[in-house]
XYZ file of C-alpha atoms in Angstrom:
542
model
C -21.986 8.217 -24.638
C -24.507 10.393 -22.482
C -23.686 13.713 -20.782
C -23.366 12.180 -17.237
C -20.784 9.659 -18.630
C -18.708 12.669 -20.109
C -18.990 14.598 -16.800
C -17.730 11.655 -14.834
C -14.958 11.049 -17.333
C -13.865 14.648 -17.071
C -13.811 14.538 -13.294
C -11.841 11.363 -12.886
C -9.388 12.242 -15.554
C -8.653 15.455 -13.800
C -8.000 13.293 -10.605
C -5.733 11.218 -12.511
C -3.895 14.255 -13.908
C -3.383 15.540 -10.521
C -2.008 12.120 -9.386
C 0.627 12.263 -12.053
C 1.462 15.788 -11.333
C 1.973 15.005 -7.619
C 3.994 12.023 -8.333
C 6.318 13.824 -10.809
C 7.159 16.146 -7.942
C 7.625 13.310 -5.473
C 10.007 11.638 -7.958
C 12.388 14.621 -7.462
C 13.255 13.628 -3.901
C 15.203 16.275 -2.236
C 15.202 18.451 -5.352
C 17.162 18.932 -8.528
C 20.229 20.595 -6.763
C 20.587 17.464 -4.531
C 20.354 15.082 -7.399
C 23.067 17.024 -9.311
C 25.228 16.922 -6.064
C 24.715 13.132 -6.045
C 25.747 12.849 -9.612
C 28.838 14.959 -8.947
C 29.842 12.621 -6.226
C 29.812 9.751 -8.945
C 26.621 8.296 -7.479
C 23.207 7.438 -9.022
C 20.029 8.502 -7.345
C 18.000 5.858 -5.458
C 15.571 5.690 -8.438
C 18.254 5.481 -10.995
C 19.772 2.587 -9.105
C 16.560 0.793 -8.952
C 15.793 1.328 -12.644
C 19.397 0.071 -13.545
C 18.845 -2.991 -11.378
C 15.307 -4.121 -12.553
C 14.753 -6.008 -15.744
C 13.875 -3.811 -18.597
C 10.394 -4.430 -20.266
C 9.082 -6.021 -17.139
C 6.331 -4.553 -14.998
C 7.150 -3.100 -11.631
C 5.054 -1.297 -8.899
C 6.176 1.239 -6.443
C 5.206 0.897 -2.716
C 4.610 4.131 -0.645
C 5.586 6.628 -3.297
C 3.553 9.313 -1.384
C 4.792 8.288 2.024
C 5.569 11.418 4.087
C 3.528 13.727 1.767
C 2.590 16.924 3.765
C 4.435 15.575 6.787
C 7.424 16.923 8.777
C 7.211 20.289 6.924
C 9.021 21.953 9.833
C 11.882 19.805 9.278
C 12.120 20.503 5.428
C 9.848 17.528 4.419
C 10.493 13.862 3.774
C 9.428 13.053 0.128
C 8.651 9.210 -0.195
C 9.694 8.934 3.267
C 13.385 9.193 2.130
C 13.412 5.665 0.773
C 12.235 4.173 -2.643
C 10.657 0.768 -2.682
C 9.634 -1.235 -5.669
C 8.473 -4.690 -6.501
C 9.866 -5.839 -9.829
C 12.167 -8.603 -11.397
C 15.911 -8.931 -11.315
C 17.392 -11.500 -13.595
C 13.940 -12.849 -14.121
C 13.299 -13.280 -10.360
C 10.459 -11.262 -8.696
C 11.844 -9.425 -5.697
C 11.430 -6.308 -3.694
C 14.140 -3.475 -3.757
C 14.686 -0.947 -0.903
C 17.011 2.017 -1.888
C 17.680 4.935 0.594
C 17.234 8.472 -1.078
C 20.490 10.459 -0.176
C 18.954 13.544 -1.679
C 16.402 13.656 1.324
C 18.376 14.672 4.401
C 21.289 12.463 3.365
C 18.904 9.423 3.521
C 18.366 9.847 7.245
C 15.434 7.891 8.817
C 12.512 9.733 9.820
C 9.654 7.829 11.731
C 7.606 7.209 8.615
C 10.935 5.995 7.043
C 11.043 3.185 9.589
C 7.461 2.403 9.071
C 8.035 2.129 5.209
C 11.037 -0.035 5.524
C 9.186 -2.380 7.814
C 6.303 -2.426 5.247
C 8.846 -3.696 2.669
C 10.176 -6.401 4.979
C 6.550 -7.403 5.883
C 5.792 -7.906 2.093
C 9.025 -9.948 1.714
C 8.292 -12.114 4.755
C 4.575 -12.648 3.748
C 5.396 -13.556 0.244
C 8.912 -15.044 0.805
C 10.109 -12.604 -1.777
C 13.934 -11.911 -2.092
C 14.861 -8.484 -0.837
C 17.589 -6.169 -2.078
C 18.737 -3.310 0.131
C 20.622 -0.353 -1.724
C 22.225 1.553 1.392
C 22.939 5.222 1.366
C 21.913 6.608 4.640
C 23.102 9.003 7.512
C 21.146 6.920 10.030
C 18.360 8.096 12.425
C 17.174 11.565 11.997
C 18.261 12.858 15.453
C 15.723 15.584 16.012
C 12.975 12.905 15.958
C 14.977 10.007 17.469
C 12.383 9.395 20.209
C 9.697 8.607 17.550
C 11.937 5.905 15.663
C 14.376 4.611 18.110
C 13.077 2.539 21.103
C 9.500 0.955 20.483
C 8.551 -2.350 19.089
C 7.895 -1.164 15.594
C 10.704 1.270 15.343
C 14.349 1.140 13.842
C 15.491 -1.920 15.791
C 12.590 -4.038 14.376
C 14.503 -3.858 10.991
C 17.487 -5.991 12.301
C 15.054 -8.327 14.020
C 13.409 -8.937 10.601
C 16.739 -9.386 9.004
C 17.463 -12.318 11.407
C 13.886 -13.768 10.963
C 13.856 -13.594 7.089
C 17.298 -15.382 7.214
C 15.882 -18.196 9.329
C 13.011 -18.446 6.784
C 15.369 -18.852 3.968
C 14.490 -15.510 2.196
C 17.201 -14.268 0.129
C 18.679 -10.857 1.398
C 21.301 -8.950 -0.577
C 22.680 -5.586 0.373
C 24.939 -2.968 -1.330
C 26.496 -0.179 0.671
C 26.546 2.745 -1.906
C 26.974 5.609 0.482
C 27.006 6.155 4.175
C 25.938 3.130 6.531
C 26.445 4.218 10.180
C 25.734 3.405 13.720
C 22.977 0.744 14.287
C 22.210 0.927 10.616
C 25.602 -0.910 9.888
C 23.943 -4.134 11.041
C 21.418 -4.228 8.113
C 23.799 -5.139 5.236
C 25.849 -7.462 7.467
C 22.809 -9.352 8.433
C 21.934 -9.961 4.898
C 23.193 -13.080 3.076
C 25.638 -11.171 0.965
C 26.990 -7.711 1.217
C 28.654 -5.456 -1.388
C 30.306 -2.089 -0.946
C 31.286 0.614 -3.426
C 34.865 1.708 -3.313
C 35.553 5.340 -2.202
C 31.680 6.211 -1.800
C 30.581 3.436 0.518
C 31.415 3.289 4.121
C 30.380 1.134 7.241
C 31.200 2.028 10.782
C 29.502 2.099 14.205
C 30.777 5.600 14.761
C 32.470 7.958 12.273
C 35.894 9.640 12.588
C 34.639 12.642 14.555
C 32.894 10.586 17.113
C 35.852 8.147 17.401
C 38.118 11.104 18.074
C 35.703 12.433 20.759
C 35.173 9.009 22.331
C 38.643 7.480 22.438
C 40.956 10.279 21.164
C 41.798 8.205 17.964
C 42.668 10.133 14.801
C 41.588 8.367 11.595
C 39.875 9.111 8.464
C 36.475 7.700 7.394
C 37.783 5.678 4.511
C 40.629 3.916 6.611
C 38.026 3.454 9.393
C 35.247 1.807 7.437
C 35.799 2.019 3.604
C 35.764 -0.630 1.002
C 39.195 -1.778 1.231
C 39.121 -1.965 4.951
C 35.906 -4.102 4.936
C 36.729 -6.379 1.870
C 40.500 -7.017 2.768
C 40.979 -6.328 6.580
C 37.763 -6.934 8.607
C 36.013 -9.311 6.156
C 32.654 -7.443 6.990
C 31.690 -7.313 3.265
C 31.771 -9.955 0.501
C 32.301 -7.803 -2.760
C 34.077 -4.616 -3.599
C 32.558 -2.708 -6.450
C 34.283 0.076 -8.382
C 31.115 2.155 -8.750
C 27.488 1.988 -8.440
C 26.726 0.210 -11.960
C 29.368 -2.400 -11.057
C 27.738 -3.083 -7.694
C 24.331 -3.306 -9.405
C 25.643 -5.725 -12.149
C 27.051 -8.030 -9.350
C 23.626 -8.163 -7.679
C 21.995 -9.124 -11.065
C 24.640 -11.928 -11.442
C 23.927 -13.193 -7.901
C 20.182 -13.086 -8.485
C 20.660 -14.930 -11.746
C 22.014 -18.111 -9.893
C 19.223 -18.297 -7.363
C 17.047 -21.580 -7.642
C 13.345 -21.941 -8.098
C 11.019 -21.602 -5.221
C 8.162 -23.857 -3.750
C 4.929 -22.544 -5.189
C 1.606 -22.100 -3.387
C -0.194 -23.319 -6.649
C -2.757 -20.639 -7.301
C -4.564 -21.344 -10.558
C -3.430 -19.507 -13.610
C -4.304 -19.579 -17.342
C -2.936 -17.716 -20.237
C -4.033 -13.902 -19.631
C -6.913 -12.460 -21.690
C -7.728 -8.704 -21.926
C -11.173 -7.450 -20.865
C -13.715 -7.425 -23.740
C -15.077 -4.097 -22.368
C -12.872 -1.107 -22.747
C -11.167 -0.280 -19.329
C -11.054 3.366 -20.333
C -14.747 3.388 -19.673
C -13.994 3.092 -15.917
C -13.466 7.065 -15.886
C -16.987 7.667 -17.191
C -18.816 4.871 -15.162
C -17.262 6.018 -11.766
C -19.508 8.792 -10.557
C -18.010 12.334 -9.748
C -20.586 12.724 -6.996
C -20.790 10.543 -3.863
C -24.536 10.713 -3.967
C -24.765 9.163 -7.353
C -25.347 5.428 -8.096
C -23.620 3.169 -10.401
C -23.278 -0.591 -11.179
C -20.215 -2.217 -9.733
C -20.487 -4.883 -12.204
C -19.687 -2.556 -14.924
C -16.396 -1.674 -13.269
C -15.642 -5.361 -12.699
C -16.161 -6.184 -16.477
C -13.327 -3.779 -17.175
C -10.994 -5.311 -14.734
C -11.261 -9.128 -15.421
C -10.235 -11.294 -18.373
C -12.769 -11.521 -21.184
C -15.047 -9.271 -18.987
C -16.289 -12.655 -17.500
C -17.591 -12.546 -13.907
C -19.294 -15.571 -12.671
C -21.565 -14.319 -9.808
C -22.226 -16.072 -6.666
C -25.751 -15.731 -4.949
C -26.609 -13.014 -7.431
C -30.069 -12.422 -6.130
C -29.223 -12.467 -2.525
C -27.554 -9.881 -0.375
C -27.327 -7.528 -3.415
C -25.318 -4.639 -1.847
C -22.184 -6.887 -1.934
C -21.239 -8.693 -5.147
C -19.357 -11.963 -4.976
C -18.092 -14.149 -7.703
C -15.245 -15.741 -9.574
C -13.192 -14.266 -12.351
C -9.573 -14.162 -13.814
C -7.221 -11.188 -13.604
C -4.309 -11.520 -15.965
C -4.844 -15.279 -16.128
C -5.013 -15.698 -12.320
C -8.242 -17.182 -10.687
C -9.639 -14.726 -8.183
C -12.664 -14.490 -5.911
C -14.150 -10.951 -6.031
C -15.873 -9.266 -3.183
C -17.178 -5.861 -4.145
C -19.504 -3.154 -2.805
C -22.612 -2.369 -4.966
C -23.365 1.270 -5.052
C -26.818 0.845 -6.594
C -30.072 1.133 -4.613
C -31.518 -2.371 -4.915
C -34.959 -3.985 -4.238
C -35.034 -7.432 -2.400
C -37.401 -10.271 -3.373
C -39.649 -9.172 -0.437
C -39.911 -5.699 -2.030
C -37.739 -3.822 0.425
C -35.306 -1.159 -0.808
C -31.602 -1.470 0.118
C -29.170 1.550 -0.082
C -26.036 1.010 -2.331
C -22.674 0.935 -0.754
C -24.208 -0.168 2.521
C -23.609 -3.560 4.116
C -26.786 -5.350 5.301
C -27.174 -8.541 7.117
C -27.873 -10.632 3.990
C -24.792 -9.162 2.205
C -22.618 -9.876 5.136
C -23.847 -13.479 5.292
C -23.267 -13.961 1.634
C -19.666 -12.538 1.678
C -18.824 -14.846 4.729
C -19.848 -17.765 2.867
C -18.073 -16.700 -0.346
C -14.804 -15.978 1.532
C -15.086 -19.516 3.155
C -15.568 -20.925 -0.301
C -12.485 -19.280 -1.671
C -10.434 -20.415 1.095
C -11.480 -24.028 0.661
C -10.705 -23.864 -3.012
C -7.422 -21.992 -2.599
C -8.492 -18.908 -4.617
C -6.971 -15.413 -3.864
C -9.560 -12.793 -2.794
C -9.900 -9.297 -4.309
C -11.854 -6.766 -2.364
C -13.340 -3.693 -4.281
C -14.205 -1.103 -1.768
C -16.916 1.519 -2.054
C -18.638 1.129 1.153
C -20.324 3.614 3.512
C -20.525 1.053 6.462
C -23.238 -1.245 7.895
C -26.877 -0.492 7.899
C -28.120 1.146 11.057
C -31.592 1.535 12.623
C -34.018 -0.656 14.722
C -34.792 -3.123 11.953
C -31.164 -3.875 11.309
C -30.336 -4.151 14.971
C -33.239 -6.334 15.674
C -32.198 -8.507 12.731
C -28.693 -8.964 14.068
C -26.619 -6.771 11.980
C -23.862 -6.776 14.404
C -23.774 -10.713 14.593
C -23.670 -10.987 10.750
C -21.127 -8.207 10.440
C -19.018 -10.003 13.019
C -19.182 -13.229 10.953
C -17.905 -11.242 7.846
C -15.062 -9.658 9.849
C -14.158 -13.128 11.334
C -13.978 -14.669 7.859
C -11.857 -11.788 6.457
C -9.470 -12.053 9.637
C -9.042 -15.835 9.370
C -8.652 -16.199 5.704
C -5.471 -17.916 4.753
C -5.621 -17.258 0.947
C -3.899 -13.963 -0.039
C -6.042 -10.904 0.010
C -5.774 -7.766 -2.195
C -7.777 -4.554 -1.462
C -8.674 -1.768 -3.992
C -10.256 1.311 -2.603
C -12.361 2.675 -5.501
C -14.652 5.048 -3.684
C -15.775 5.350 -0.086
C -14.019 3.396 2.701
C -15.945 4.454 5.857
C -16.106 3.197 9.353
C -16.462 -0.584 10.021
C -17.158 -1.105 6.312
C -13.280 -0.324 5.864
C -12.719 -3.261 8.325
C -15.219 -5.909 6.790
C -13.951 -5.187 3.316
C -10.360 -5.998 4.166
C -8.977 -2.579 5.218
C -5.194 -2.393 6.237
C -5.751 -3.810 9.709
C -6.803 -7.161 8.140
C -3.554 -7.922 6.379
C -4.113 -7.632 2.612
C -1.085 -8.439 0.784
C -1.394 -5.184 -0.997
C -3.936 -2.430 -0.492
C -4.074 0.564 -3.029
C -6.521 3.424 -3.634
C -7.809 5.071 -6.806
C -7.728 8.874 -6.907
C -11.380 8.841 -6.188
C -11.007 7.115 -2.776
C -11.739 8.479 0.608
C -10.946 6.852 3.916
C -12.590 7.842 7.036
C -14.932 7.003 10.065
C -17.623 8.859 7.918
C -17.999 11.195 4.956
C -16.991 14.864 5.335
C -20.641 16.199 5.374
C -21.815 13.846 8.030
C -18.760 14.211 10.232
C -18.912 17.996 10.004
C -22.563 18.039 11.094
C -21.795 15.669 14.185
C -18.871 17.835 15.182
C -20.721 21.080 14.624
C -23.607 19.691 17.090
C -21.102 18.913 19.573
C -19.655 22.324 19.470
C -23.039 23.995 19.609
C -23.847 22.052 22.718
C -20.639 22.996 24.318
C -21.352 26.609 23.660
C -24.974 26.360 24.866
C -23.603 25.040 28.108
C -21.691 28.175 28.496
C -24.773 30.251 27.817
C -23.446 31.167 24.173
C -25.184 30.810 20.903
C -23.976 30.848 17.265
C -25.395 33.164 14.728
C -26.446 31.630 11.293
C -23.326 33.058 9.712
C -20.962 31.892 12.381
C -22.598 28.484 12.184
C -22.021 28.235 8.529
C -18.458 29.391 8.839
C -17.645 26.781 11.655
C -19.327 24.069 9.506
C -17.147 24.906 6.424
C -14.034 25.173 8.711
C -14.715 21.796 10.101
C -15.646 20.150 6.811
C -12.431 21.457 5.199
C -10.197 20.006 7.921
C -12.087 16.799 7.699
C -11.907 16.612 3.952
C -8.241 16.994 4.045
C -8.077 13.968 6.263
C -10.342 11.922 4.038
C -8.099 12.513 1.064
C -6.347 9.401 -0.522
C -3.180 11.244 -0.307
C -3.433 11.766 3.533
C -3.929 8.113 3.760
C -1.099 7.219 1.459
C 1.356 9.605 3.272
C 0.936 7.560 6.402
C 1.232 4.185 4.661
C -2.527 3.353 5.356
C -2.391 2.397 1.694
C 0.567 1.017 -0.374
C -0.082 3.429 -3.340
C -2.431 5.685 -5.056
C -2.780 4.067 -8.591
C -4.093 4.857 -12.050
C -7.298 2.651 -12.248
C -5.983 1.216 -15.504
C -3.075 -0.319 -13.450
C -5.229 -2.199 -11.132
C -4.801 -5.482 -13.089
C -1.053 -5.192 -12.994
C -1.060 -4.745 -9.199
C -3.153 -7.701 -8.560
C -1.482 -9.801 -10.872
C 2.061 -8.996 -9.607
C 0.572 -9.395 -6.086
C -0.595 -12.919 -6.620
C 2.577 -13.763 -8.435
C 4.397 -12.622 -5.232
C 1.954 -14.616 -2.985
C 2.635 -17.670 -5.081
C 6.135 -17.763 -3.425
C 4.696 -18.707 -0.066
C 2.607 -21.934 0.145
C -0.282 -21.765 2.651
C 0.891 -23.306 5.939
C -2.339 -23.425 7.968
C -5.994 -24.275 7.507
C -8.927 -21.969 7.243
C -10.866 -21.908 10.681
C -13.513 -19.437 11.549
C -13.185 -19.981 15.248
C -16.173 -19.327 17.383
C -19.002 -17.394 15.609
C -22.748 -16.736 16.430
C -25.078 -18.324 13.850
């Protein structure tokens, strides 16, 4: 291995080490003291409940582990958005599990909590996956109620989705394992089946204190809405469990009886490992954004047998397109190429930039995959579309629009992996969050922004200097450098993959070596939902 490879490897493995350290902290939720308090109440934590429920020795992936990271610090923080969400298997059935984390503000819903819960329901609806709710929540976090209560994508959308999923025939099972109050009480009861844990679970529209204040009735919470009340008097719940493990075992038994599902029919053969060592990814991926590398070498370490059947190899070379298999599943890959390449006309094209011919090639390839019913995988390392008079006169906007059109109207499932840069309109064309990828994840090396930190800082600095000049003021060289560094620092914080993950612009930041697992589980989930409409590009300029 050469020196550059070793430097890249050291850099990327440090990023991975930082990811693992950060995630270990996130997994503590509200902290060790609150975990111990939960145990003292005879309750498992949210993560312990999910671990007990999911089949052992089967893969699982966590959605939104870094949601809330660095947010709501004036309110004490909200690790993982106060809710843990995983896709895994229960009694052999793939499903999605949503568990309130009562160690974080008693499981109260912050605005980002609502967004994360809606994402879980979106995944369930897109893929027709069974969804299991493990409820233990104090309801809406009142100091921020105006940001979660009344709007379309706020708290009430959860119950609307419960109703829609029921009409779609998507299995929903709820276990009330702690508090379940006010409007939140509707979630478990709008599920197909509801369980409640004796003595620790409770469901009511208003607790005993509010009942006393509102109508003068004196009653304790257990009599008002405990397990005995709802299983033997109101009939609101279907099963009474003696403790957490009993409730979770009951869910396993229910899931064990569910029948098979209609399949979309995506092509799969027995999985084969890459011939090239996936660990090499850490040495291939450059530490510097300015360095080139061959995306084909990354692809070879992600796909079965390291076999990539390239489509239009010599045309539009700043985007690679081709067919492969990942964990046995047939996929179409659309990937940015970060090498400077020479066209047959002798022209140089910058790596990571989308040119007209690249966009044209990608559009045609996406259409082919839709016709053949092959899921699409986008590997992003893109700085945007080519600018300048030559590109504008050549119709870059028209060709870019065709590619965006194809991505938007694609009916096969799409999966997006942000490997490096994800800048500007390149994010859109390469199936960013706005274009409904079934799953979108980032490597620790990813950056998401309108443009890179250096470029953005230069633009913002020029604007600041122009503003001062109008006032008759000028900047000394020292002050200019200080201002540039200040702007760049603020911008760099915002392009971080953790900034994006905290706001759920991506579903997770992952170890690059887990990429195959995420794509495979994503396609398996998508296989639950047969395609119901034809691919149609609509009106495009040719």
